[in-house]
Every structure is written in structure tokens, then in C-alpha cells.
Amino acid sequence: MIAPSELIINEDGSVFHLHLRPEQVADKLIVCGDPSRVDMIASFFDSVECEVSSREFHTITGSYKGKRVTALSHGIGSDNIDIVMTELDALKNVDFRTRETKPEHTSLEIVRVGTCGGLQADCPEGTALVSDISIGFDGVLNWYAGRDSVSDLDFERALTSFIGYPKHAADPYVVHADDDLISRFDGDGFLHGCTVSAVGFYGPQGREVRLPLASPLLNERMMQFEYQGRRITNYEMESAALTGMARLLGHKAVTVCLVIANRVAKRSNTGYKGGMRELVPHVLDRL
């Protein structure tokens, strides 16, 4: 039995942070950082079944072209992904009455739709980029047993050796997205790449505003890195934790980001919401 202190269930039968009950979550999910983006995603639904808001977690479950889909916001950062993935899995795979793991496992399909910054010249603003591989600089997966079993250890060693990874930072982990979900985004203008998930937006992504950087050449080295024909293409903050925890928990996950800044050209586009609205139905069609 999972103790009440380890998995907190609210008095209404909902899980602690998301405030969702098991019947309110579909097996197919499109997740995002911004709570207001959930409304935009749900605007493409044919019908809405339920809507729940709690903190930064906004959820709408409905129907899209005959498929039951949940749109859910996870907020910013890998710490939130740890909460969201744990609670989504519990909603599907833990009996909330007995607090025991269900005998039959339910696997979720999860696509994160977000924004990112390009780290290569050929990742300009407006590009839709699929994270085939995610590199976690956040450290979340390191807290779980079995982390090595879902990580590309050779890639990790090659990366840390080449870039001179900061010794005080959390050990990086490298995880591959689900092959089936990746294949659904072949063609149609989607770029595929390797994504770094940083633990913050400014210093952890090599942005220097008023505080000097501990590793000012880190981005330059990452742009130069190549492993088995793969280059590091972009920065964001959630993909690695999402993909890694999904693999550990037996779910499918992939991240698709709209590039809204290019760190090489030093350009950004804050008027990206129209591009995001164009991207969402392409993602929903592939769920």
C-alpha cells in the first residue's frame, strides 16, 4: 500500500496538486507550460467533458476527431514535470481506494508542445522542432532508481567530456523519446534534433544579464558538439524530465517546440502565438 504521506489524495478523491480524479484524464495528452495555452488547445476540441484548474495546472479533457484527449498545463521547469508525471501515472495506475498498484498497467501517450531557443543557425525562429533526444541538465532523473536503464550512457560520456561540463552542476542524463511518437512527426516541415533541458532560463541557458556566468563558453562548446551525426539543436526546460520519467513509468512521450529565439543570430520573436496556434492541430492529428 502506498502511504497517505507519499501519495496525497484530496478529500474529493482527486490527486493532490493536479486536483484531478482518475476518470477525468484521457490516455492521450497534449501538455504545455502556459495555463492559458490549454484554452487555445481545447478550442480545437469537438466537445469538452471537464475542466479543472489548480495552481499552474489547468486541465481540459474533451474529444478531438473521435479521440478522447486531455490538454494540461505543467507550468515552468523540471520540478513541475516531476509532479505532473508522478500524479498522471498514479491517476492511471494506482487504485485510489486501496492505494495499491493496479494489476494491469495503462500506458499514456504524451506530447509536450512548448517554445525553445535554437542553438544552430539552421534552427531559425518559426521552426517546429521535435526532440528525438533530450539532455537533462536539471538532475531530476538522477533521483530515481533505474535512471541508467533509460539513459544513453555513451552519449552522456561523450558530451560531458567534450563540453567540459561544470563540476558543481547536476550530472546530465540523455534520454530518447518514444520511437512511435517520433515517427508520427516525420516530414511535413518538422525538424528533428537533440534538446537540452536547462534548470533555469537565464544563467543555466548561458544568458548573461547582470550576473556573470560560471561557464561562459558552455554554449559555444555545445554548438560544436556532435555525436553519431547528432548535434545539439535547442534549449528548453522540461523535455528531458518528461521523456525520462515517461520511460521509467512505462509511458510514451515526446516534445515538439516552436523555436522563438535563435541564440546564434541573437534574435527572438515574442509574437509567436499565431505560430503556436498553427502548430497545435498538427500535433493533435498525430496523437
XYZ file of C-alpha atoms in Angstrom:
287
model
C 0.000 0.000 0.000
C 1.213 3.492 -0.853
C 1.081 5.565 2.341
C -1.073 8.731 2.525
C 2.060 10.794 3.149
C 3.656 9.555 -0.127
C 0.664 9.950 -2.451
C -1.664 12.627 -1.133
C -5.279 12.212 -2.215
C -7.660 15.101 -1.569
C -10.981 14.639 0.233
C -12.849 14.816 -3.085
C -10.868 11.847 -4.431
C -8.536 13.953 -6.582
C -4.748 13.800 -6.642
C -3.016 16.481 -4.554
C -1.540 19.031 -6.998
C -3.458 18.458 -10.237
C -6.794 18.132 -8.407
C -7.865 15.575 -10.999
C -9.811 12.389 -10.382
C -8.881 9.232 -12.323
C -11.898 9.382 -14.633
C -11.043 12.936 -15.734
C -7.819 12.049 -17.579
C -7.633 10.611 -21.101
C -4.938 8.176 -22.215
C -3.774 10.717 -24.813
C -2.443 14.043 -23.529
C -1.067 17.232 -25.000
C 0.783 19.182 -22.316
C 2.218 22.691 -22.227
C 3.760 25.191 -19.831
C 1.316 28.073 -20.077
C -2.105 27.540 -18.389
C -3.769 29.891 -20.903
C -2.497 27.748 -23.793
C -4.769 24.955 -22.587
C -7.787 27.060 -23.599
C -6.291 27.542 -27.060
C -5.651 23.807 -27.440
C -9.176 22.972 -26.260
C -10.627 25.409 -28.806
C -9.872 22.709 -31.396
C -11.846 20.073 -29.465
C -15.223 18.976 -30.832
C -16.598 18.774 -27.294
C -15.446 19.409 -23.717
C -16.032 16.893 -20.961
C -14.492 18.598 -17.924
C -12.248 21.495 -16.892
C -10.171 21.767 -13.709
C -7.754 24.476 -12.547
C -5.373 24.221 -9.584
C -2.335 26.481 -9.188
C -0.476 26.474 -12.531
C -2.124 23.193 -13.516
C -5.029 23.804 -15.885
C -6.729 20.760 -17.418
C -9.410 20.331 -20.069
C -10.495 16.894 -21.272
C -12.591 16.531 -24.390
C -12.938 14.946 -27.794
C -10.904 15.697 -30.937
C -11.874 13.930 -34.173
C -13.239 10.983 -32.260
C -10.286 10.731 -29.852
C -10.515 11.450 -26.133
C -7.731 13.923 -25.336
C -6.595 15.796 -22.229
C -4.887 19.174 -22.502
C -2.901 20.007 -19.368
C -0.503 22.779 -18.332
C 2.542 21.785 -16.298
C 3.962 25.230 -15.580
C 7.634 26.093 -15.953
C 10.518 23.823 -15.043
C 11.510 20.223 -14.493
C 10.389 20.227 -10.844
C 6.819 20.623 -12.073
C 7.306 17.759 -14.520
C 8.250 15.519 -11.580
C 4.874 16.372 -10.011
C 2.821 16.083 -13.191
C 4.291 12.787 -14.387
C 4.057 11.149 -10.956
C 0.452 12.227 -10.451
C -0.688 11.392 -14.001
C 0.780 7.918 -13.646
C -0.881 7.469 -10.255
C -4.242 8.513 -11.686
C -3.993 5.695 -14.219
C -2.039 3.000 -12.408
C -2.911 3.296 -8.710
C -6.246 2.264 -7.238
C -7.180 5.347 -5.188
C -9.477 3.266 -2.980
C -6.929 0.619 -1.906
C -3.779 2.723 -2.589
C -2.266 -0.259 -4.370
C -0.766 -0.503 -7.856
C -3.300 -1.817 -10.356
C -2.533 -5.267 -11.788
C -2.855 -4.023 -15.390
C -0.657 -1.122 -16.496
C -2.110 1.747 -18.539
C 0.355 3.471 -20.853
C -0.166 7.140 -21.676
C 0.750 8.956 -24.886
C 2.034 12.436 -24.043
C 3.155 15.176 -26.406
C 4.525 18.354 -24.922
C 4.052 21.481 -27.047
C 6.292 24.341 -25.994
C 8.743 27.019 -27.047
C 12.501 26.885 -27.261
C 15.662 28.688 -28.309
C 17.652 27.419 -31.294
C 21.351 26.665 -30.832
C 22.186 26.178 -34.518
C 21.968 28.571 -37.464
C 19.582 26.195 -39.249
C 17.061 26.327 -36.376
C 15.522 29.734 -37.119
C 12.526 31.311 -35.422
C 9.288 29.665 -36.539
C 10.778 26.169 -36.856
C 8.793 23.273 -35.357
C 11.402 21.056 -33.691
C 10.866 17.501 -32.443
C 13.107 16.432 -29.551
C 14.215 12.952 -30.609
C 16.833 13.075 -27.843
C 16.695 15.173 -24.683
C 19.636 16.079 -22.468
C 18.732 16.825 -18.871
C 20.859 19.425 -17.125
C 18.179 19.594 -14.400
C 19.095 16.423 -12.483
C 15.533 15.186 -11.901
C 16.058 11.689 -13.271
C 19.118 11.181 -11.074
C 16.824 10.887 -8.040
C 15.184 7.721 -9.387
C 16.421 4.133 -9.420
C 16.789 2.756 -12.926
C 17.896 6.068 -14.383
C 20.790 4.379 -16.205
C 18.460 1.815 -17.783
C 16.618 4.521 -19.762
C 19.630 6.763 -20.452
C 22.140 6.802 -23.310
C 25.276 6.488 -21.196
C 27.733 6.614 -24.128
C 26.169 9.867 -25.312
C 26.431 11.255 -21.769
C 30.129 10.434 -21.515
C 30.931 11.907 -24.927
C 29.021 15.095 -24.149
C 30.460 15.776 -20.697
C 33.997 15.113 -21.927
C 33.693 17.386 -24.956
C 31.952 20.398 -23.433
C 33.794 20.462 -20.097
C 30.615 20.091 -18.067
C 30.586 22.265 -14.889
C 31.682 20.159 -11.908
C 29.176 21.722 -9.498
C 26.167 21.090 -11.759
C 23.903 18.037 -11.548
C 25.110 15.111 -13.665
C 23.431 15.288 -17.089
C 21.290 12.452 -18.421
C 20.428 11.679 -22.045
C 17.091 10.071 -22.944
C 15.479 9.116 -26.261
C 11.843 9.938 -26.949
C 9.423 7.177 -27.886
C 10.147 5.894 -31.405
C 6.482 5.567 -32.344
C 5.680 9.151 -31.362
C 8.819 10.426 -33.126
C 7.814 8.687 -36.361
C 4.440 10.427 -36.378
C 6.251 13.736 -36.899
C 8.354 12.667 -39.876
C 8.107 15.121 -42.768
C 5.597 17.985 -43.004
C 8.223 20.584 -42.138
C 9.184 19.181 -38.721
C 12.880 19.395 -37.818
C 14.276 16.659 -35.557
C 17.060 17.307 -33.069
C 18.700 16.993 -29.647
C 17.320 19.238 -26.953
C 18.986 20.472 -23.775
C 16.594 20.872 -20.844
C 18.053 23.526 -18.560
C 17.226 24.092 -14.907
C 16.578 27.800 -15.495
C 16.068 30.392 -18.225
C 18.929 32.836 -17.761
C 22.284 31.653 -16.399
C 21.547 27.941 -16.885
C 20.960 28.648 -20.579
C 24.042 30.843 -20.921
C 22.220 34.177 -20.774
C 24.191 36.890 -19.037
C 22.190 39.867 -17.800
C 23.844 41.255 -14.649
C 25.333 38.138 -13.102
C 28.480 36.748 -14.769
C 28.386 33.126 -15.931
C 30.388 30.373 -14.254
C 30.913 28.658 -17.644
C 30.772 31.408 -20.298
C 31.956 29.109 -23.121
C 29.498 26.276 -22.437
C 27.024 27.217 -25.186
C 29.782 27.573 -27.738
C 31.067 24.106 -26.923
C 27.565 22.626 -27.098
C 27.027 24.171 -30.534
C 30.221 22.439 -31.705
C 29.409 19.049 -30.191
C 28.417 16.157 -32.458
C 27.768 12.523 -31.582
C 26.957 9.879 -34.190
C 25.806 12.576 -36.574
C 23.655 14.296 -33.950
C 24.037 17.953 -32.970
C 22.532 19.832 -30.055
C 19.794 21.927 -31.628
C 17.902 23.794 -28.937
C 17.288 24.761 -25.311
C 14.116 24.458 -23.249
C 13.299 23.414 -19.669
C 11.071 20.327 -19.479
C 11.629 17.788 -22.255
C 14.272 15.596 -20.597
C 12.382 15.128 -17.320
C 9.160 14.413 -19.219
C 10.788 11.872 -21.528
C 12.893 10.224 -18.840
C 10.101 9.815 -16.316
C 7.755 8.564 -19.041
C 10.249 5.842 -19.948
C 10.732 4.839 -16.304
C 6.966 4.704 -15.733
C 6.124 2.866 -18.970
C 4.578 5.727 -20.931
C 5.257 7.284 -24.338
C 6.399 10.906 -24.538
C 7.929 13.375 -26.965
C 8.361 17.146 -27.059
C 7.608 19.398 -30.025
C 8.733 23.006 -29.663
C 8.295 26.141 -31.699
C 11.627 27.949 -31.980
C 11.031 31.536 -30.847
C 14.662 32.653 -30.430
C 17.945 31.846 -32.135
C 20.977 32.108 -29.888
C 23.416 32.146 -32.839
C 21.751 35.044 -34.655
C 20.779 36.627 -31.298
C 17.213 37.169 -32.471
C 13.873 36.499 -30.777
C 10.220 36.634 -31.725
C 7.747 37.481 -28.969
C 4.830 37.456 -31.423
C 4.858 33.677 -31.719
C 1.325 32.865 -30.569
C -0.039 32.697 -34.125
C 2.630 30.132 -34.969
C 1.729 28.113 -31.881
C -1.927 28.109 -32.886
C -0.942 26.749 -36.290
C 1.216 24.038 -34.717
C -1.319 22.641 -32.227
C -3.752 20.976 -34.683
C -0.810 19.282 -36.421
C 0.149 17.799 -33.058
C -3.415 16.789 -32.183
C -3.758 14.983 -35.512
C -0.764 12.815 -34.567
C -1.951 11.808 -31.100
